[in-house]
XYZ file of C-alpha atoms in Angstrom:
636
model
C 3.701 6.071 -5.091
C -0.080 6.344 -4.969
C -0.315 4.584 -8.317
C 1.673 1.561 -7.190
C -0.339 1.388 -3.962
C -3.588 1.521 -5.966
C -2.401 -1.303 -8.236
C -1.800 -3.425 -5.148
C -5.238 -2.616 -3.673
C -6.926 -3.551 -6.938
C -5.141 -6.898 -7.029
C -3.017 -6.115 -10.087
C 0.183 -7.034 -8.230
C -0.215 -10.457 -6.648
C 3.003 -12.384 -7.249
C 5.851 -11.942 -4.761
C 8.031 -10.578 -7.584
C 5.487 -7.890 -8.550
C 4.830 -6.925 -4.944
C 8.555 -6.725 -4.242
C 9.118 -4.568 -7.328
C 6.271 -2.222 -6.383
C 7.469 -1.870 -2.803
C 10.989 -1.166 -4.043
C 9.687 1.636 -6.271
C 7.603 3.092 -3.421
C 10.551 2.917 -1.045
C 12.874 4.543 -3.561
C 10.493 7.409 -4.265
C 9.770 7.905 -0.547
C 13.486 8.087 0.179
C 14.019 10.553 -2.668
C 11.108 12.761 -1.594
C 12.255 12.688 2.025
C 15.699 13.888 0.970
C 14.116 16.552 -1.250
C 11.992 17.948 1.584
C 14.928 17.934 3.979
C 17.092 19.794 1.470
C 14.326 22.316 0.742
C 13.979 22.999 4.461
C 17.728 23.488 4.734
C 17.756 25.976 1.861
C 14.740 27.800 3.288
C 16.511 28.228 6.620
C 19.621 29.518 4.868
C 17.538 31.937 2.796
C 15.949 33.213 6.020
C 19.447 33.928 7.379
C 18.923 32.021 10.570
C 21.843 32.530 12.964
C 24.649 30.021 12.962
C 26.661 28.821 15.927
C 30.084 30.136 14.981
C 33.148 28.649 16.664
C 36.658 27.490 15.653
C 36.226 24.355 13.536
C 38.972 22.021 12.281
C 38.047 20.970 8.750
C 40.511 18.060 8.985
C 38.526 16.507 11.827
C 35.270 16.909 9.897
C 36.780 15.421 6.728
C 38.166 12.480 8.697
C 34.754 11.736 10.209
C 33.017 11.983 6.840
C 35.533 9.679 5.126
C 35.225 7.156 7.956
C 31.431 7.190 7.725
C 31.518 6.874 3.928
C 33.819 3.850 4.113
C 31.374 2.152 6.478
C 28.379 2.820 4.220
C 29.953 2.263 0.786
C 32.398 -0.546 0.057
C 32.418 -0.171 -3.729
C 34.638 2.926 -3.776
C 38.133 3.596 -2.478
C 38.299 6.641 -0.214
C 41.394 8.239 1.285
C 42.183 11.375 3.258
C 45.327 13.375 2.485
C 46.917 16.748 3.060
C 46.545 19.459 0.460
C 49.154 19.646 -2.315
C 51.372 17.007 -0.779
C 51.356 18.647 2.654
C 51.209 16.607 5.821
C 47.671 16.236 7.097
C 47.210 18.768 9.881
C 44.757 21.267 11.373
C 42.807 23.505 9.013
C 40.863 25.810 11.306
C 38.092 28.188 10.268
C 35.348 30.072 12.088
C 32.135 28.272 11.280
C 29.056 26.295 12.256
C 30.106 22.701 12.899
C 26.852 21.085 11.769
C 26.676 23.153 8.578
C 30.286 22.518 7.590
C 29.853 18.808 8.240
C 26.896 18.889 5.879
C 29.026 20.568 3.213
C 31.766 17.934 3.300
C 29.197 15.115 3.593
C 27.336 16.390 0.522
C 30.525 16.696 -1.516
C 31.606 13.138 -0.694
C 28.070 11.785 -1.230
C 27.987 13.525 -4.618
C 31.203 11.762 -5.642
C 29.938 8.390 -4.410
C 26.582 8.704 -6.145
C 27.809 9.880 -9.518
C 30.835 7.666 -10.066
C 30.879 3.930 -10.837
C 32.022 1.201 -8.468
C 35.795 0.972 -8.173
C 36.302 4.733 -8.475
C 39.000 6.265 -6.273
C 37.932 9.327 -4.268
C 40.514 11.508 -2.523
C 39.564 14.081 0.112
C 42.353 16.656 0.605
C 42.410 19.239 3.400
C 44.860 22.024 4.099
C 45.636 25.738 4.159
C 47.355 28.005 1.680
C 48.024 31.674 2.390
C 44.848 33.016 4.014
C 42.511 30.268 2.788
C 41.419 26.852 4.060
C 40.487 24.385 1.376
C 38.757 21.011 1.107
C 38.978 19.177 -2.200
C 36.997 16.065 -3.145
C 38.600 14.585 -6.255
C 37.399 11.505 -8.124
C 38.644 9.700 -11.232
C 35.142 9.006 -12.528
C 33.433 10.120 -15.743
C 33.946 13.813 -15.012
C 31.787 16.832 -15.830
C 31.275 18.456 -19.214
C 32.844 21.953 -19.405
C 29.508 23.545 -20.328
C 27.894 22.069 -17.199
C 30.498 23.296 -14.711
C 29.115 26.852 -14.269
C 25.686 25.405 -13.351
C 26.479 22.501 -11.033
C 25.803 24.483 -7.839
C 22.504 25.908 -9.082
C 19.312 24.672 -7.488
C 17.618 21.699 -9.181
C 20.323 21.500 -11.838
C 21.125 17.996 -13.082
C 23.169 16.714 -15.995
C 22.875 13.558 -18.107
C 24.013 10.902 -18.134
C 27.101 10.994 -15.918
C 25.517 13.095 -13.168
C 21.840 12.655 -13.842
C 19.037 11.560 -11.589
C 19.681 8.117 -10.229
C 17.140 5.555 -9.068
C 18.402 6.194 -5.555
C 17.093 9.713 -5.629
C 19.204 12.607 -6.913
C 17.234 15.860 -7.073
C 19.789 18.586 -7.719
C 19.906 20.286 -4.310
C 22.917 18.748 -2.589
C 25.471 21.005 -4.263
C 23.175 24.021 -3.979
C 23.217 23.523 -0.213
C 27.013 23.310 -0.327
C 27.194 26.636 -2.154
C 24.700 28.342 0.171
C 26.514 27.243 3.332
C 29.902 28.181 1.888
C 28.715 31.673 1.033
C 27.164 32.029 4.493
C 30.694 31.457 5.834
C 32.225 34.012 3.460
C 33.595 31.270 1.233
C 33.024 29.862 -2.208
C 32.752 26.594 -4.090
C 34.066 25.450 -7.428
C 34.709 22.514 -9.702
C 37.623 21.604 -11.960
C 38.653 18.567 -14.004
C 40.788 16.056 -12.153
C 44.108 15.498 -13.934
C 43.822 12.166 -15.728
C 40.018 12.237 -15.716
C 37.246 12.920 -13.245
C 36.040 15.938 -11.312
C 37.417 17.856 -8.334
C 34.977 19.804 -6.169
C 36.489 22.569 -4.051
C 35.371 24.274 -0.831
C 37.357 27.456 -0.184
C 36.959 29.305 3.151
C 38.819 32.185 4.783
C 40.930 31.546 7.844
C 39.812 33.452 10.972
C 40.432 37.192 11.190
C 41.669 37.545 7.628
C 40.172 39.899 5.003
C 38.042 38.215 2.382
C 38.873 38.779 -1.290
C 35.846 39.998 -3.126
C 36.372 39.875 -6.879
C 35.191 36.572 -8.317
C 36.491 37.430 -11.770
C 40.092 37.851 -10.567
C 40.369 34.800 -8.321
C 43.123 33.260 -10.396
C 45.354 36.244 -9.773
C 44.581 36.589 -6.069
C 44.654 32.936 -5.041
C 47.250 30.259 -5.654
C 46.482 27.622 -8.217
C 44.883 24.350 -7.207
C 47.435 21.823 -5.987
C 48.432 18.736 -7.913
C 48.579 20.750 -11.125
C 44.784 20.940 -11.405
C 43.192 23.573 -13.669
C 41.712 26.674 -12.075
C 38.172 25.772 -10.881
C 35.002 27.199 -12.281
C 33.860 29.175 -9.218
C 30.193 29.403 -8.374
C 28.300 32.671 -7.897
C 24.860 31.932 -6.436
C 22.188 34.384 -7.614
C 19.879 33.424 -4.733
C 22.353 34.304 -1.979
C 24.652 37.206 -1.146
C 27.105 38.442 -3.723
C 30.049 36.126 -4.170
C 32.826 36.915 -1.738
C 30.622 39.147 0.421
C 30.134 37.682 3.878
C 26.517 38.202 5.037
C 25.738 39.910 8.324
C 23.796 37.419 10.419
C 21.110 38.710 12.704
C 20.821 37.536 16.280
C 17.660 35.604 17.230
C 16.226 38.680 18.966
C 16.768 40.840 15.888
C 15.177 38.475 13.405
C 11.969 39.670 11.890
C 8.943 37.392 11.856
C 8.409 35.661 8.509
C 6.110 37.345 6.103
C 2.668 35.810 5.718
C 3.147 34.976 2.079
C 5.800 32.383 3.083
C 3.391 30.492 5.343
C 1.992 28.505 2.435
C 5.442 27.150 1.619
C 5.855 25.740 5.117
C 2.354 24.230 5.038
C 3.145 22.494 1.753
C 6.442 21.206 3.111
C 4.754 19.931 6.268
C 2.141 18.098 4.187
C 4.889 16.550 2.044
C 6.662 15.294 5.172
C 3.392 13.748 6.407
C 2.741 12.070 3.045
C 6.234 10.596 3.016
C 5.819 9.295 6.555
C 2.556 7.584 5.589
C 3.639 6.106 2.261
C 7.293 5.237 2.899
C 7.730 1.531 3.597
C 11.308 1.721 4.793
C 13.841 4.371 5.807
C 17.515 4.504 4.934
C 19.669 5.274 7.965
C 22.376 7.833 7.318
C 24.591 9.864 9.583
C 23.077 13.326 9.620
C 25.373 16.250 9.112
C 25.049 17.436 12.700
C 26.225 14.155 14.254
C 29.778 14.411 15.520
C 30.932 10.839 15.134
C 34.288 11.409 16.753
C 32.612 12.530 19.984
C 30.336 9.494 20.032
C 33.251 7.185 19.309
C 35.240 8.566 22.197
C 32.525 8.357 24.844
C 29.628 5.920 24.923
C 28.600 7.007 28.412
C 29.201 3.544 29.918
C 31.401 2.865 32.975
C 34.762 1.249 32.236
C 37.484 -0.689 34.038
C 37.021 -1.638 37.673
C 33.923 0.582 37.925
C 31.970 -1.557 35.452
C 29.679 -4.230 36.923
C 30.064 -7.847 35.842
C 27.682 -10.271 34.199
C 25.445 -12.008 35.006
C 23.242 -9.092 35.996
C 20.442 -9.913 38.413
C 17.266 -8.403 36.977
C 14.448 -7.586 39.391
C 11.841 -7.877 36.627
C 12.680 -10.191 33.717
C 9.862 -8.703 31.629
C 11.255 -5.159 32.012
C 15.064 -5.434 32.223
C 17.310 -2.650 33.429
C 19.219 -2.321 30.185
C 21.551 0.297 31.647
C 22.922 -2.291 34.066
C 23.235 -4.852 31.282
C 25.057 -2.430 28.996
C 27.459 -1.419 31.757
C 28.336 -5.065 32.434
C 28.801 -6.067 28.778
C 30.530 -2.971 27.362
C 34.063 -3.768 28.661
C 33.912 -7.114 26.819
C 33.031 -5.655 23.384
C 35.709 -4.143 21.125
C 35.881 -2.101 17.928
C 37.924 -3.467 15.029
C 39.499 -1.433 12.212
C 41.120 -3.165 9.235
C 43.328 -1.484 6.634
C 44.805 -3.127 3.539
C 46.272 -0.871 0.885
C 43.611 1.657 -0.031
C 40.736 -0.430 1.280
C 39.584 -0.976 4.812
C 36.619 -1.523 7.040
C 35.297 -1.546 10.556
C 33.471 -4.023 12.723
C 33.060 -5.319 16.230
C 34.269 -8.232 18.330
C 34.004 -9.767 21.789
C 36.788 -10.567 24.248
C 36.764 -14.372 24.236
C 39.210 -15.076 27.055
C 41.745 -13.426 29.350
C 44.642 -14.481 27.057
C 43.805 -11.776 24.527
C 41.662 -13.715 22.035
C 38.888 -11.776 20.304
C 36.002 -13.458 18.479
C 34.556 -11.682 15.439
C 33.204 -12.329 11.934
C 35.395 -13.593 9.110
C 34.129 -10.868 6.784
C 35.234 -8.144 9.219
C 38.913 -9.120 9.040
C 39.155 -10.862 5.654
C 40.900 -7.880 4.040
C 43.791 -8.197 6.492
C 44.652 -11.598 5.012
C 46.462 -9.791 2.185
C 49.087 -8.105 4.344
C 46.730 -5.649 6.007
C 46.751 -4.372 9.553
C 44.192 -4.860 12.321
C 43.680 -2.418 15.185
C 41.461 -3.403 18.113
C 40.113 -0.664 20.377
C 38.921 -1.658 23.824
C 35.960 0.002 25.514
C 38.340 2.205 27.535
C 39.938 3.389 24.231
C 43.228 1.520 24.566
C 44.352 0.358 21.123
C 46.229 -2.868 20.273
C 47.458 -4.405 17.067
C 46.082 -7.860 16.413
C 46.804 -10.832 14.187
C 44.470 -13.511 12.872
C 44.824 -16.825 14.712
C 42.266 -18.464 12.483
C 39.428 -17.509 10.161
C 36.674 -19.613 8.604
C 34.619 -18.296 5.690
C 32.054 -21.125 5.825
C 30.882 -20.147 9.323
C 31.830 -16.452 8.981
C 33.830 -16.557 12.206
C 37.395 -15.537 13.047
C 39.621 -15.397 16.124
C 42.137 -12.587 16.645
C 45.026 -12.424 19.089
C 45.883 -9.070 20.665
C 49.576 -8.208 20.585
C 50.731 -7.336 24.095
C 47.317 -8.061 25.582
C 46.772 -6.400 28.968
C 46.125 -8.401 32.106
C 42.861 -6.655 32.932
C 40.870 -7.876 29.919
C 37.218 -8.601 30.689
C 36.161 -11.810 28.827
C 32.494 -11.881 27.917
C 30.248 -14.181 29.951
C 28.884 -16.955 27.719
C 25.236 -17.978 27.871
C 23.266 -20.801 26.263
C 21.315 -20.013 23.107
C 19.478 -23.336 23.481
C 17.585 -21.808 26.406
C 16.335 -18.815 24.392
C 12.638 -18.386 23.701
C 10.893 -16.401 20.986
C 9.845 -13.040 22.411
C 12.672 -12.940 24.967
C 14.349 -9.490 25.256
C 17.927 -9.184 23.984
C 20.513 -6.451 23.435
C 22.981 -5.876 20.587
C 26.159 -3.941 21.336
C 28.912 -3.020 18.905
C 30.494 -0.431 16.621
C 27.914 0.498 13.943
C 29.204 3.106 11.477
C 32.181 3.736 13.762
C 29.990 4.627 16.761
C 31.613 2.359 19.332
C 29.696 1.181 22.374
C 26.335 1.578 20.649
C 23.533 -0.346 22.367
C 20.198 -1.368 20.828
C 17.497 -3.614 22.253
C 14.793 -5.833 20.854
C 13.450 -9.340 21.157
C 14.247 -12.787 19.821
C 12.064 -12.806 16.724
C 12.752 -16.416 15.712
C 15.065 -19.334 16.447
C 16.698 -21.820 14.079
C 16.200 -19.371 11.218
C 18.149 -20.651 8.185
C 20.031 -17.708 6.663
C 22.091 -17.882 3.493
C 24.703 -15.263 2.574
C 27.588 -15.275 0.108
C 30.988 -14.815 1.716
C 33.500 -13.021 -0.460
C 37.032 -14.312 -0.823
C 38.534 -10.871 -0.091
C 37.690 -8.487 2.729
C 35.049 -5.823 2.785
C 33.208 -3.539 5.145
C 30.564 -5.310 7.179
C 27.372 -6.172 5.315
C 28.394 -4.666 2.001
C 29.937 -5.273 -1.411
C 30.257 -9.055 -1.277
C 31.628 -10.911 -4.287
C 30.821 -14.451 -5.314
C 32.510 -16.884 -2.964
C 31.734 -19.474 -0.341
C 28.102 -19.857 0.685
C 27.521 -19.192 4.378
C 24.465 -20.990 5.750
C 23.688 -20.214 9.388
C 21.124 -21.673 11.756
C 20.637 -18.167 13.101
C 18.944 -16.302 15.902
C 16.666 -13.665 14.382
C 16.323 -10.447 16.390
C 14.548 -7.115 16.124
C 17.424 -5.306 17.862
C 18.787 -2.771 15.387
C 21.934 -4.048 13.654
C 23.812 -1.909 11.146
C 27.109 -1.960 9.233
C 29.870 -2.149 11.823
C 27.827 -4.310 14.231
C 29.296 -7.416 12.574
C 31.133 -9.518 15.124
C 29.520 -7.737 18.061
C 27.585 -9.244 20.945
C 23.960 -10.268 21.203
C 23.269 -10.757 24.911
C 20.306 -11.612 27.110
C 19.069 -9.394 29.932
C 21.663 -10.852 32.314
C 24.482 -9.776 29.998
C 25.406 -13.287 28.876
C 26.456 -13.798 25.266
C 23.874 -15.698 23.218
C 25.025 -14.838 19.682
C 27.536 -13.091 17.421
C 25.812 -10.479 15.228
C 26.596 -11.242 11.608
C 24.060 -10.066 9.025
C 20.808 -8.244 8.322
C 17.911 -8.514 5.927
C 17.253 -5.390 3.869
C 15.037 -4.283 1.017
C 18.009 -3.060 -1.003
C 21.769 -2.609 -0.650
C 21.210 0.948 0.577
C 18.195 0.491 2.857
C 20.067 -0.463 6.044
C 18.403 -1.923 9.138
C 14.703 -2.784 8.836
C 14.372 -4.636 12.132
C 15.484 -8.070 10.912
C 18.952 -9.005 12.121
C 20.703 -12.354 12.500
C 23.250 -13.695 14.947
C 25.339 -16.883 14.989
C 24.344 -18.898 18.094
C 26.961 -18.827 20.846
C 27.206 -22.633 21.087
C 28.260 -22.840 17.431
C 30.542 -19.800 17.786
C 32.310 -21.313 20.814
C 32.887 -24.651 19.056
C 34.317 -22.931 15.983
C 36.469 -20.543 18.051
C 38.077 -23.390 20.001
C 39.012 -25.189 16.762
C 40.459 -21.997 15.284
C 42.527 -21.388 18.411
C 43.827 -24.953 18.453
C 44.607 -25.537 14.774
C 43.680 -22.405 12.827
C 41.036 -24.277 10.843
C 37.590 -25.792 11.308
C 36.280 -29.290 10.591
C 32.943 -28.993 8.806
C 30.341 -31.787 9.028
C 28.439 -33.032 6.018
C 25.664 -35.502 5.238
C 26.423 -36.442 1.623
C 23.156 -35.710 -0.186
C 21.802 -33.387 -2.835
C 18.758 -31.584 -1.478
C 15.638 -29.967 -2.850
C 12.591 -28.302 -1.334
C 9.735 -30.775 -1.135
C 6.125 -31.215 -0.008
C 5.772 -34.665 1.521
C 2.644 -36.685 2.312
C 2.036 -38.295 5.698
C -1.300 -40.086 5.682
C -3.854 -37.453 4.706
C -1.518 -34.553 5.599
C 0.937 -32.698 3.418
C 3.895 -30.853 4.903
C 7.006 -29.012 3.770
C 10.289 -30.879 4.009
C 13.858 -31.170 2.746
C 13.728 -33.606 -0.134
C 16.594 -36.047 -0.827
C 17.227 -35.716 -4.557
C 20.200 -38.108 -4.507
C 22.515 -39.837 -2.031
C 26.261 -39.994 -2.635
C 27.945 -43.335 -2.107
C 30.355 -43.728 0.785
C 28.804 -40.876 2.776
C 27.123 -40.675 6.207
C 23.749 -40.513 4.456
C 24.409 -43.713 2.523
C 25.721 -45.486 5.634
C 22.636 -44.446 7.589
C 20.247 -45.778 4.952
C 18.884 -42.599 3.375
C 17.427 -43.096 -0.106
C 16.585 -40.955 -3.095
C 13.074 -39.566 -2.643
C 13.112 -39.497 1.158
C 11.813 -36.316 2.793
C 13.484 -35.082 5.981
C 10.991 -33.377 8.332
C 13.101 -33.129 11.522
C 16.668 -33.393 12.818
C 17.144 -34.358 16.460
C 13.521 -33.405 17.025
C 13.811 -29.911 15.502
C 11.410 -29.407 12.561
C 12.883 -29.063 9.065
C 10.827 -27.452 6.295
C 13.297 -26.807 3.454
C 16.659 -27.795 2.006
C 18.177 -24.605 3.462
C 16.805 -25.458 6.901
C 18.432 -28.918 6.882
C 21.720 -27.488 5.560
C 21.825 -24.906 8.359
C 21.091 -27.563 11.001
C 23.836 -29.871 9.733
C 26.419 -27.074 9.564
C 25.622 -26.057 13.146
C 26.760 -29.483 14.396
C 30.236 -30.895 14.946
C 31.968 -33.709 13.087
C 31.188 -37.152 14.471
C 27.977 -36.075 16.181
C 25.327 -38.871 16.172
C 22.279 -37.312 14.546
C 18.704 -38.550 14.280
C 16.853 -37.711 11.067
C 13.073 -38.070 10.974
C 11.965 -38.828 7.434
C 8.868 -39.642 5.435
C 9.230 -42.594 3.062
C 6.247 -43.848 1.092
C 4.004 -41.796 3.377
C 5.334 -43.400 6.551
C 7.398 -41.693 9.266
C 10.630 -43.284 10.479
C 13.866 -42.311 12.222
C 17.326 -42.829 10.753
C 20.583 -42.501 12.700
C 23.615 -40.970 10.952
C 27.097 -39.937 12.100
C 28.174 -36.702 10.434
C 31.617 -36.929 8.799
C 34.187 -34.250 7.968
C 33.736 -32.453 4.675
C 36.900 -32.360 2.566
């Protein structure tokens, strides 16, 4: 990290490509080191036998939360949750520390995601057999070599190439933490080949108030075989922790002895490493930490619902310092969570209540998977759930309209604002369902207006923001905001301080596929969203305007001044451009008075308009400025 920074200071990396590559390496190493320090701290706490908060914990609930979170973050794998050995999925209760056990299941699923290729199927099975509760994470990936199995849960152990260090930052502690936490709960961990190929990682814990079997060498005789006909796992015996099968006696906080002085240096080193990472890291990847109980957050956002909720517009006493609590309370009843399931795939997103008839406006990419016979469930802010069908969906604008089945009469349609009145620097709020955390509110400012944003819309559905395939190009004349937007916010509301809708959150800029929010989010302006929604509700399709030219980025000359523009490379015959008098070589510098500085900028401006709209183009031709009037026609 220091080396790449020094290269930049010395001027050795000057091109955007070199700078981008260096920053990506720095970010990757910072992320890896941050994870390493966090894992080392976790292991140090476990080694110190710090007391755990023991209570009845349902492993099925934890596994469900982890699978849901993983689906939101990773769209390249297929994840499913099942009962153990063909059993119905039901409670699997143990005495344990909720945060620690969540970390165990999270690490096991993350291990499968990281070390298997895209398209791999991962099955998380939970259940009880005899006096044991078991969680299995089975994948059909490349598997683990037999000679590596006894060492997988050892600290800093890595294998090559199937489970070696990745560029994203494996460091060989994730499974060691799993083993340490399992043993702290009187349990054990193991690994076995998955029938047909792959690896199955096993967490085995005792049910409450049952004696714990102690002989690791006779486990096959004392415990039933793994379900599904799997081979007996290679069980782990951690030399750093208590003897396998022997539950440690945890001291209370008052009984704990102060740490010995010789350990102080370790904590100083770790603290310095954390500080170095904070200084050198250029971006942070947002992940759900093991202690976050997503189900609790999903069930209660802390906002008033129903008749108790205020209505927009909210009168703000001080426009420069809005009362965001009042805004959130007014907007929350009009924002919904959307879950889509199609076969083994699925995803989550957000939407806004468009009218009192039960129409919901969202992004096309949120519900695209349901076009292949999938199901859509819409959850209102008060947690009522309704099935929904797609009234119309348009990939080119990334917008879709849903219709609730059996819509209630007390729906709260969102109050529409006017994005044309927005100003850069104006405060705004994003509200939606990021990572399954419904009712999440973030605030920021309008960072830019008329920002041309290009994304590729896949032909099949996916989780918001991830895993897109080649398909139709989506070009949006977007509102750029600093309000934090994350996977699951797609289709949610961007509102002003009064609670009026100004945009539909749709995409983010990121440094890599895994980096998450970096403070640059984009929303489709509400005026465009309303026009598209009305067409979808009326006919199920959208008429798209076009100009009829091939564009290029250009630098045009006006007198003694040079300026960026959208260059006309060629004009198609019989098009609005030809009828309006555009010629090859013209440079467009404005559309209806709004500056244009690139081909993407002009494309976004044209797509934001409606068919038949009279449009004034300001061009430079032979160094002279002139205006040309065109009428945008419908694109076939």
